[in-house]
mmCIF file of C-alpha atoms in Angstrom:
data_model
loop_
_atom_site.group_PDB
_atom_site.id
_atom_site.type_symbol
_atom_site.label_atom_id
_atom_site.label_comp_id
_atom_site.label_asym_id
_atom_site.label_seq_id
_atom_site.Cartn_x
_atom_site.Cartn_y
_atom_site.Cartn_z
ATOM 1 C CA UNK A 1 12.943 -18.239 15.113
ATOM 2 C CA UNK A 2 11.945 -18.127 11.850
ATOM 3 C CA UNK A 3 12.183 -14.490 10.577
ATOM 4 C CA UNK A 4 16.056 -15.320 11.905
ATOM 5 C CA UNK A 5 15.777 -18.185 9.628
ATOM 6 C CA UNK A 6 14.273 -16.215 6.439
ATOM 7 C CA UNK A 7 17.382 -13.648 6.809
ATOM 8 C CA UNK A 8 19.988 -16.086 7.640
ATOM 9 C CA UNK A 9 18.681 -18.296 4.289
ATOM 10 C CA UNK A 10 18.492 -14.931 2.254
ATOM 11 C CA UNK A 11 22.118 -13.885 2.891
ATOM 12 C CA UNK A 12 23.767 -16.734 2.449
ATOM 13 C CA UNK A 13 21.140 -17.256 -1.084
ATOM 14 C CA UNK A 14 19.674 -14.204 -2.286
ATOM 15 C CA UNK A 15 18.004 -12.742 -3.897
ATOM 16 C CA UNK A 16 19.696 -9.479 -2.076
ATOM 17 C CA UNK A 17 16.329 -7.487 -2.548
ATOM 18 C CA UNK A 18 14.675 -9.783 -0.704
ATOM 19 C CA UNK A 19 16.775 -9.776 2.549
ATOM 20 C CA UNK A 20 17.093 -6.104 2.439
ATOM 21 C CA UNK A 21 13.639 -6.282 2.899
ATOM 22 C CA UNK A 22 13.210 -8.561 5.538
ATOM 23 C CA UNK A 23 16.323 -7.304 7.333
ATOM 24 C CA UNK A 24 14.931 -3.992 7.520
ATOM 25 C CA UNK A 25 11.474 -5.121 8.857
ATOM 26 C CA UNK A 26 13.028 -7.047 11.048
ATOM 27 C CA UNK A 27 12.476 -5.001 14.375
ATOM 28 C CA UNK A 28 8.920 -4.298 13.345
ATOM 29 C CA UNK A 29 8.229 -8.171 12.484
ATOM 30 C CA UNK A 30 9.669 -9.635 15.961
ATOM 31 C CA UNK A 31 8.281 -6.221 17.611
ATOM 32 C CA UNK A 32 11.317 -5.006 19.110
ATOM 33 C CA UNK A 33 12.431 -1.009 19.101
ATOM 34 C CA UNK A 34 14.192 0.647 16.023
ATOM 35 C CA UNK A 35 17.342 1.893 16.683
ATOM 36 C CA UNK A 36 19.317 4.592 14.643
ATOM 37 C CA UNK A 37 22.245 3.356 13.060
ATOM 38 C CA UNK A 38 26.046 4.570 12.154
ATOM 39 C CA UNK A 39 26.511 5.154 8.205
ATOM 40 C CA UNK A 40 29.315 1.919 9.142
ATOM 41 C CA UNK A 41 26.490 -0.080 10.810
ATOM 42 C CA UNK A 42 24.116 0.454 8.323
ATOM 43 C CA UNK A 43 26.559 -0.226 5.050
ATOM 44 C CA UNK A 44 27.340 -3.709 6.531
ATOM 45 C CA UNK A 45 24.123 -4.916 7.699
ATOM 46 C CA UNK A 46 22.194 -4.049 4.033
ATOM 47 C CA UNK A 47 25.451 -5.084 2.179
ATOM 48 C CA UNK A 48 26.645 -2.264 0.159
ATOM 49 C CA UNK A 49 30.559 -2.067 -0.010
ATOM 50 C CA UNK A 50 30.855 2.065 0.444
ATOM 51 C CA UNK A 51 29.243 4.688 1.277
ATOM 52 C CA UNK A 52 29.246 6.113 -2.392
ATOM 53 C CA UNK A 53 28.156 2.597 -3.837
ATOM 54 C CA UNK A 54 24.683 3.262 -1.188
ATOM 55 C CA UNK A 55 24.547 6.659 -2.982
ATOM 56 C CA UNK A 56 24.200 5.540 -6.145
ATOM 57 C CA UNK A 57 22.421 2.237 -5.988
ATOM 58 C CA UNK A 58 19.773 2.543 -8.155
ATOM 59 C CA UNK A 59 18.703 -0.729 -7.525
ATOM 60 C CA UNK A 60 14.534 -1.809 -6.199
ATOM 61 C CA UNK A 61 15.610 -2.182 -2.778
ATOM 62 C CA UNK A 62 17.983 0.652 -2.643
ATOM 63 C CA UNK A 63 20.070 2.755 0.569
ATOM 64 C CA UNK A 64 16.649 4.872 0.586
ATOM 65 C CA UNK A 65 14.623 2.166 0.401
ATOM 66 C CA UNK A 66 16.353 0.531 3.031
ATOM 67 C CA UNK A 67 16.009 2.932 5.521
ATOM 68 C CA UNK A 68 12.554 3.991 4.786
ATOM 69 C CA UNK A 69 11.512 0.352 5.777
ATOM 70 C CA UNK A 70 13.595 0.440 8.417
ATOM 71 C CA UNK A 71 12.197 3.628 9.994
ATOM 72 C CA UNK A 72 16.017 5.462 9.635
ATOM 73 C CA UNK A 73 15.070 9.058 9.949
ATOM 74 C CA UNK A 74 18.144 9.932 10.361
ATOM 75 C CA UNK A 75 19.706 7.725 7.712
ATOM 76 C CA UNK A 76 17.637 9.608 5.255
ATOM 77 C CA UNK A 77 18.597 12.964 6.136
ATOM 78 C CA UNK A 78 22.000 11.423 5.095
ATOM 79 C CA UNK A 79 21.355 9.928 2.302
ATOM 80 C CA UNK A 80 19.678 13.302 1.072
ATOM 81 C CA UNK A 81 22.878 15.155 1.848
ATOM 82 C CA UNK A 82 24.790 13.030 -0.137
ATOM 83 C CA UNK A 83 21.501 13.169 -3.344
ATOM 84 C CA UNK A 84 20.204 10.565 -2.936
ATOM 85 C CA UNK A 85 16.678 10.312 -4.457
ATOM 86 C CA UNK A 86 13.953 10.481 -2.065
ATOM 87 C CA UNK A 87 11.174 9.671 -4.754
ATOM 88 C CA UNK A 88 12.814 6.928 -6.362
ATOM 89 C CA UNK A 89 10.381 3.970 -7.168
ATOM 90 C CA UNK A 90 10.470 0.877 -5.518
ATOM 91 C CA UNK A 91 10.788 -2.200 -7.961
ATOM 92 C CA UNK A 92 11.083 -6.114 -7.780
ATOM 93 C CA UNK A 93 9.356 -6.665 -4.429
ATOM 94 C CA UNK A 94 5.725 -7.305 -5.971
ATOM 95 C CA UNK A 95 5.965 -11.229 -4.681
ATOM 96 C CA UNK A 96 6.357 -9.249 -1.374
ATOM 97 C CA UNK A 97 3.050 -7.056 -1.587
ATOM 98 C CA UNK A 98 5.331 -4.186 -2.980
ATOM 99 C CA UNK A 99 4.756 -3.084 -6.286
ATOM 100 C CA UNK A 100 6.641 -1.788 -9.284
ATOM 101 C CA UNK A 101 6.308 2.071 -8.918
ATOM 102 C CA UNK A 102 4.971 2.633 -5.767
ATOM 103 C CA UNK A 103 7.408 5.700 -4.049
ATOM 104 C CA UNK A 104 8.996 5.895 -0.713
ATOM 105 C CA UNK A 105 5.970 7.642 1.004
ATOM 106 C CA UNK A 106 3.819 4.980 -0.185
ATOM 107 C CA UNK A 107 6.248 2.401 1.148
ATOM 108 C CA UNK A 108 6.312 4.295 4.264
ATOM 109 C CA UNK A 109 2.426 4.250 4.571
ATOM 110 C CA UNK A 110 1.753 0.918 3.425
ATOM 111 C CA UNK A 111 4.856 -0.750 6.057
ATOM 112 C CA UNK A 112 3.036 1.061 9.082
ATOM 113 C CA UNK A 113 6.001 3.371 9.623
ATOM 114 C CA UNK A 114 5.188 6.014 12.368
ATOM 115 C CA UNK A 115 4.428 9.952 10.959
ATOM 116 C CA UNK A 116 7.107 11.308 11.767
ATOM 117 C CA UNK A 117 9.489 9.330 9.077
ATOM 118 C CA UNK A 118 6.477 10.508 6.357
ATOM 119 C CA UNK A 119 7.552 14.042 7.614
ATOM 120 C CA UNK A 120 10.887 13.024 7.309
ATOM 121 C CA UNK A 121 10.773 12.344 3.489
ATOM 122 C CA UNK A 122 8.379 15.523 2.834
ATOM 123 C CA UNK A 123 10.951 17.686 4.913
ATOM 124 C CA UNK A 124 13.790 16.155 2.476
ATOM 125 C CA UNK A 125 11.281 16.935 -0.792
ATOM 126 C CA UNK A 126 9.271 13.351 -1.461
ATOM 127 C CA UNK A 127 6.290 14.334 -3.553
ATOM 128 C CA UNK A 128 3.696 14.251 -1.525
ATOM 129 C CA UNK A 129 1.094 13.874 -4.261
ATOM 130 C CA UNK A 130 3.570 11.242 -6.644
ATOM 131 C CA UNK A 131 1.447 8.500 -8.072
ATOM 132 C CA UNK A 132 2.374 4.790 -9.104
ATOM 133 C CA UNK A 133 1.586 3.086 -12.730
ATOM 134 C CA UNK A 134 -1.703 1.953 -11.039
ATOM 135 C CA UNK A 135 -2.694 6.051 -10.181
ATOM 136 C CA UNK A 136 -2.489 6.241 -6.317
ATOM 137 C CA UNK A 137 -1.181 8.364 -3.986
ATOM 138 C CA UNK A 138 0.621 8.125 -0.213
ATOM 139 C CA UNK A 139 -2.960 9.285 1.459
ATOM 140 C CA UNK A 140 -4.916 6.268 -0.775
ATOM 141 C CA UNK A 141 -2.390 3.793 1.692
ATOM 142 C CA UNK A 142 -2.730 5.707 4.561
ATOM 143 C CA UNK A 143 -3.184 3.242 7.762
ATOM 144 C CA UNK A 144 -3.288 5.569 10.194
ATOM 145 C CA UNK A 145 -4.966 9.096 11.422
ATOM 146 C CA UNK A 146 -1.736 10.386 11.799
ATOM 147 C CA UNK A 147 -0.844 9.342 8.235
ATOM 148 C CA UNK A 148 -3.547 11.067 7.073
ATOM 149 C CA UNK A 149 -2.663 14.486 9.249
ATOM 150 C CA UNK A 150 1.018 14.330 7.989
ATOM 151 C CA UNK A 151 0.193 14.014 4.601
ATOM 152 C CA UNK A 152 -2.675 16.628 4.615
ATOM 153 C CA UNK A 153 -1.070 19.201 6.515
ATOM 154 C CA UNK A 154 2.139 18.710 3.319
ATOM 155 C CA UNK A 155 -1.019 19.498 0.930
ATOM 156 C CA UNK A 156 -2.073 16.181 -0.314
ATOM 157 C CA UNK A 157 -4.160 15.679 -2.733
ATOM 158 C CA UNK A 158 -7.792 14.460 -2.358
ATOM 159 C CA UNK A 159 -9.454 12.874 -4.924
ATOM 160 C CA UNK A 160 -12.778 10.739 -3.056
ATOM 161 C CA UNK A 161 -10.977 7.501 -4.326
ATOM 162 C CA UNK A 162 -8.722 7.937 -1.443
ATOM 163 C CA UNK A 163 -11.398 6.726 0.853
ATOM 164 C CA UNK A 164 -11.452 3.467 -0.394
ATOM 165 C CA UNK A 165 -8.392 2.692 0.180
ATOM 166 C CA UNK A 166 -8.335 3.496 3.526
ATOM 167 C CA UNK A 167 -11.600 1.757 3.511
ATOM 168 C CA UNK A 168 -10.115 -1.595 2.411
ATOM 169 C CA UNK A 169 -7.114 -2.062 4.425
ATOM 170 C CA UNK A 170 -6.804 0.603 7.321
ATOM 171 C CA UNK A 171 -8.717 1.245 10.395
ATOM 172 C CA UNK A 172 -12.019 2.806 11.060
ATOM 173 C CA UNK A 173 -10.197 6.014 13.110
ATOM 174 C CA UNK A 174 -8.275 6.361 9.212
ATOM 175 C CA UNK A 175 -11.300 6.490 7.698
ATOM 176 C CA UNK A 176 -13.121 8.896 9.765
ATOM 177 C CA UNK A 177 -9.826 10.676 9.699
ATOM 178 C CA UNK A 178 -10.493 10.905 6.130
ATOM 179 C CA UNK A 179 -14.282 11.632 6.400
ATOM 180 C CA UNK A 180 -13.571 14.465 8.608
ATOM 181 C CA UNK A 181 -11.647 16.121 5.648
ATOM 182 C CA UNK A 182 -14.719 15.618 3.850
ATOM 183 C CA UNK A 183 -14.168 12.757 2.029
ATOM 184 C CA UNK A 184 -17.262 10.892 0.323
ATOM 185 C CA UNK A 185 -18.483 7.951 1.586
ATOM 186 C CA UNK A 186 -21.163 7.639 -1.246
ATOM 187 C CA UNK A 187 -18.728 8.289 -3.886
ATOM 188 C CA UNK A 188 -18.495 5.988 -6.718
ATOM 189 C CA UNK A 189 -14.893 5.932 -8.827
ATOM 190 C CA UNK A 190 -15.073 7.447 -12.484
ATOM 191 C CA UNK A 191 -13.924 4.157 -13.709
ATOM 192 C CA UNK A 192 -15.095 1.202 -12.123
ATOM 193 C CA UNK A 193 -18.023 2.371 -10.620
ATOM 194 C CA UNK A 194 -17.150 1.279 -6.935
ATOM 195 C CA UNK A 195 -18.071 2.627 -3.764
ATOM 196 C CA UNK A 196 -15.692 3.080 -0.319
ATOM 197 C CA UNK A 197 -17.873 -0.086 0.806
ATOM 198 C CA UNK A 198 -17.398 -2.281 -2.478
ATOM 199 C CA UNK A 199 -13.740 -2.230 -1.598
ATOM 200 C CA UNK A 200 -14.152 -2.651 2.203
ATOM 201 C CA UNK A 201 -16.161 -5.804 1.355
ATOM 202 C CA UNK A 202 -13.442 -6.902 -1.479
ATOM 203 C CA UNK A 203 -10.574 -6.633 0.834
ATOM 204 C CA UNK A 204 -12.169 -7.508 4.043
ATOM 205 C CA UNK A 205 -10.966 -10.269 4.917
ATOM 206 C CA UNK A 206 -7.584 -8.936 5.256
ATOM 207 C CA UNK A 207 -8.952 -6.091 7.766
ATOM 208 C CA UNK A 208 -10.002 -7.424 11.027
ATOM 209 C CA UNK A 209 -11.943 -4.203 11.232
ATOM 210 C CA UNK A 210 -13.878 -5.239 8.148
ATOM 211 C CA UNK A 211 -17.589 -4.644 9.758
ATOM 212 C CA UNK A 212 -16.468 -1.769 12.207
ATOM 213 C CA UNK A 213 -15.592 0.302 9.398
ATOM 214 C CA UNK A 214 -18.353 -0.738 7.168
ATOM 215 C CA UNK A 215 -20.732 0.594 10.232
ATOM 216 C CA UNK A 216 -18.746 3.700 10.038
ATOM 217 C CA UNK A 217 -19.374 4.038 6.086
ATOM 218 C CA UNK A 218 -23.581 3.303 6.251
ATOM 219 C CA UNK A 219 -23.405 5.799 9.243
ATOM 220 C CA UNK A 220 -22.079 8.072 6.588
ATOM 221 C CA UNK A 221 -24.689 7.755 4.117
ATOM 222 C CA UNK A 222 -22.603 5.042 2.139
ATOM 223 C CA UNK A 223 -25.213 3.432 -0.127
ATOM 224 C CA UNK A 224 -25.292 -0.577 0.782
ATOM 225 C CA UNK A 225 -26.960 -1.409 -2.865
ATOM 226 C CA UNK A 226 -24.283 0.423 -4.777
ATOM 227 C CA UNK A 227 -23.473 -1.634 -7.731
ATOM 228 C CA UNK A 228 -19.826 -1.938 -9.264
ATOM 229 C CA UNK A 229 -20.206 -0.208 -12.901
ATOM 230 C CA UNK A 230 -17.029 -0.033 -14.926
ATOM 231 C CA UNK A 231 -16.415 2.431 -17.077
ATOM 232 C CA UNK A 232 -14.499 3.893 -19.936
ATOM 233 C CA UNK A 233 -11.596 2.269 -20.846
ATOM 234 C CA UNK A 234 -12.165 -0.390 -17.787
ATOM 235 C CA UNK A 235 -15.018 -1.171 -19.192
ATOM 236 C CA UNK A 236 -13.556 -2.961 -21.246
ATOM 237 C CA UNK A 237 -10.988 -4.804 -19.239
ATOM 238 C CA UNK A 238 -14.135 -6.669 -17.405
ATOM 239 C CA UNK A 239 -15.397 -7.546 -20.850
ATOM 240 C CA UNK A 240 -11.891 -8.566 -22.460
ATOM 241 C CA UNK A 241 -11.933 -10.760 -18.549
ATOM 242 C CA UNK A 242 -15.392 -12.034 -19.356
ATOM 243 C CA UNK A 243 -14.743 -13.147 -22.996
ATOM 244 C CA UNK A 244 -11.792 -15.264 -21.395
ATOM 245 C CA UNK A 245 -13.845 -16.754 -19.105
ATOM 246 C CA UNK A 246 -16.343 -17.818 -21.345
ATOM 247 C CA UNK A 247 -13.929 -19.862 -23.668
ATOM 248 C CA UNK A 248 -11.612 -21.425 -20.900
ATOM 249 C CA UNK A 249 -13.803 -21.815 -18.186
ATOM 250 C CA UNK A 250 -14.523 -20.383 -15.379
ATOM 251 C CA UNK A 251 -12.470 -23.123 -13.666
ATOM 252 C CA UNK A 252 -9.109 -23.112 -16.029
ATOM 253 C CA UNK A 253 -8.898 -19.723 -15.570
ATOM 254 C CA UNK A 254 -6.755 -17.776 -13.037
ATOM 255 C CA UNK A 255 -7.717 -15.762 -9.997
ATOM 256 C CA UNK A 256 -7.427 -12.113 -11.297
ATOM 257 C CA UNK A 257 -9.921 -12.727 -14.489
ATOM 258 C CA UNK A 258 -12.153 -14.505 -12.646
ATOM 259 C CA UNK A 259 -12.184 -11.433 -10.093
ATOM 260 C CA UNK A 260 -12.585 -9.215 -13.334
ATOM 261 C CA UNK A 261 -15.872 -11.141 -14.723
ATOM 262 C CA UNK A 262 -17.399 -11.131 -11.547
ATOM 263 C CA UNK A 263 -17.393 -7.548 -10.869
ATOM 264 C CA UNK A 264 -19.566 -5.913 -13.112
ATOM 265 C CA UNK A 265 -23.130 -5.089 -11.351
ATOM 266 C CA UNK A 266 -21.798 -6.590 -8.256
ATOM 267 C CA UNK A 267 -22.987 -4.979 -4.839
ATOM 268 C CA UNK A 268 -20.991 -4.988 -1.607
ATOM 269 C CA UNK A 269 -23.087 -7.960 -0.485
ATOM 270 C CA UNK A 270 -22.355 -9.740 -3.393
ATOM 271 C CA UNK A 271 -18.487 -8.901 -2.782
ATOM 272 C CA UNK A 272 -18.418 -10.013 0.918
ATOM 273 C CA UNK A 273 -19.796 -13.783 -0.271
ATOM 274 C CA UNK A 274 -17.500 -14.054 -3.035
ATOM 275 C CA UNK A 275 -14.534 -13.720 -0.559
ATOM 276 C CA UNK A 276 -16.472 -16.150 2.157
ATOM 277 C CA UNK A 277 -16.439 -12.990 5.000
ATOM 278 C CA UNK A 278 -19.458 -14.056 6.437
ATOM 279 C CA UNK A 279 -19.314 -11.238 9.457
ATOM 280 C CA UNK A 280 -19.396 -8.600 6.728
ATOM 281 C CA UNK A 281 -22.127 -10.642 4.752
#
């Protein structure tokens, strides 16, 4: 089977990090029920020689780490007996979708865990409202309702950009979720000027719930001509992407400043062809 395979290769090759990762996904991957380990069982199966070595591994894909991605709840609460950090950052995964920065609740939101690990890590003190370099928050990767509830009910922030998160990679019942709380659909972000929707058509197709949830924004006023303005300081990061563009070419350069120069003035429609989602379109 081949997430066997990916393990087996990363054990016996490394990088550790990496089949940490995989290792601790592994129920969830091949769909198979989470089981609560022994402090022995868990040591040996993520590779840390001692209990106190688990402690204080400060490492990306640390004992915390590990068991948030694992679903552990009860590995945490041990872990946070013996002080371990339960808002350390995660780093060295962003080849896995992971990036630099982003805290345990966000890991827990973003791997699909169930709500009752997020309570977990707010009952042991996570920071409900701690942000990564980029300036989200747990509720912006929400991917569920009950995500949403969890994190709400801890006092979550909730700026409007959170919407578009949820908007580009959750479902429709976490968006309304959100919408209920009064979130914004016609919102557009202080910076770059998008809308809920300009991200939904971004991102869509990576949702397969792309044009369900899009329905669900326009039936909340969402405006389907909003244009992408940047702003500020990002402003100029479209120009800077433009500029490059326009010496190189548009074929010599790279995917991310080619996304950059194209987003300026760009509505939803124009977003959902530039990604080929023709449903959306």
């Amino acid at each position: 089977m081949a997430v066997e395979s990916k393990i087996q290769h990363l054990q016996a090759k490394g990088p550790l990090s990496h089949y940490r990762f995989y290792t601790a996904l592994r129920p969830s991957l091949l769909c198979e029920q989470r089981k609560e380990r022994s402090v022995a069982a868990f040591l040996r199966l993520f590779h840390f020689d001692s209990w106190e070595e688990a402690l204080r591994d400060s490492s990306g894909m640390n004992a915390v780490m590990c068991a948030v991605f694992s679903g552990d709840k009860a590995m945490l609460r041990k872990l946070a007996e013996g002080q371990a950090d339960m808002n350390v950052g995660l780093q060295g995964l962003g080849d896995l979708g992971y990036y630099d920065t982003q805290t345990t609740l966000m890991v827990a939101t973003k791997s699909r865990q169930d709500a009752s690990l997020l309570q977990a890590l707010l009952e042991l003190r996570a920071n409900v409202n701690g942000t990564s370099r980029a300036g989200i928050t747990a509720l912006y990767l929400s991917r569920s309702p009950e995500h949403v509830k969890v994190l709400l009910e801890y006092r979550a922030d909730m700026p409007h950009y959170v919407l578009r998160g949820a908007a580009s990679y959750a479902s429709p019942q976490t968006v309304q979720a959100l919408l209920t709380a009064r979130c914004d659909a016609t919102w557009l972000d202080d910076d770059t000027g998008a809308s809920p929707l300009n991200g939904l058509a971004l991102f869509g197709r990576s949702n397969a719930q792309a044009v369900e949830t899009a329905k669900l924004l326009l039936d909340h006023r969402a405006n389907v001509n909003a244009c992408a303005r940047p702003m500020n300081s990002q402003a100029w990061v479209h120009r800077l992407a433009r500029a490059q563009v326009a010496v190189f070419g548009w074929s010599n350069c790279k995917k991310m400043p080619r996304l950059l120069a194209s987003l300026p003035g760009i509505a939803p429609l124009g977003c959902a062809a530039m990604v080929g989602h023709e449903q959306l379109a």
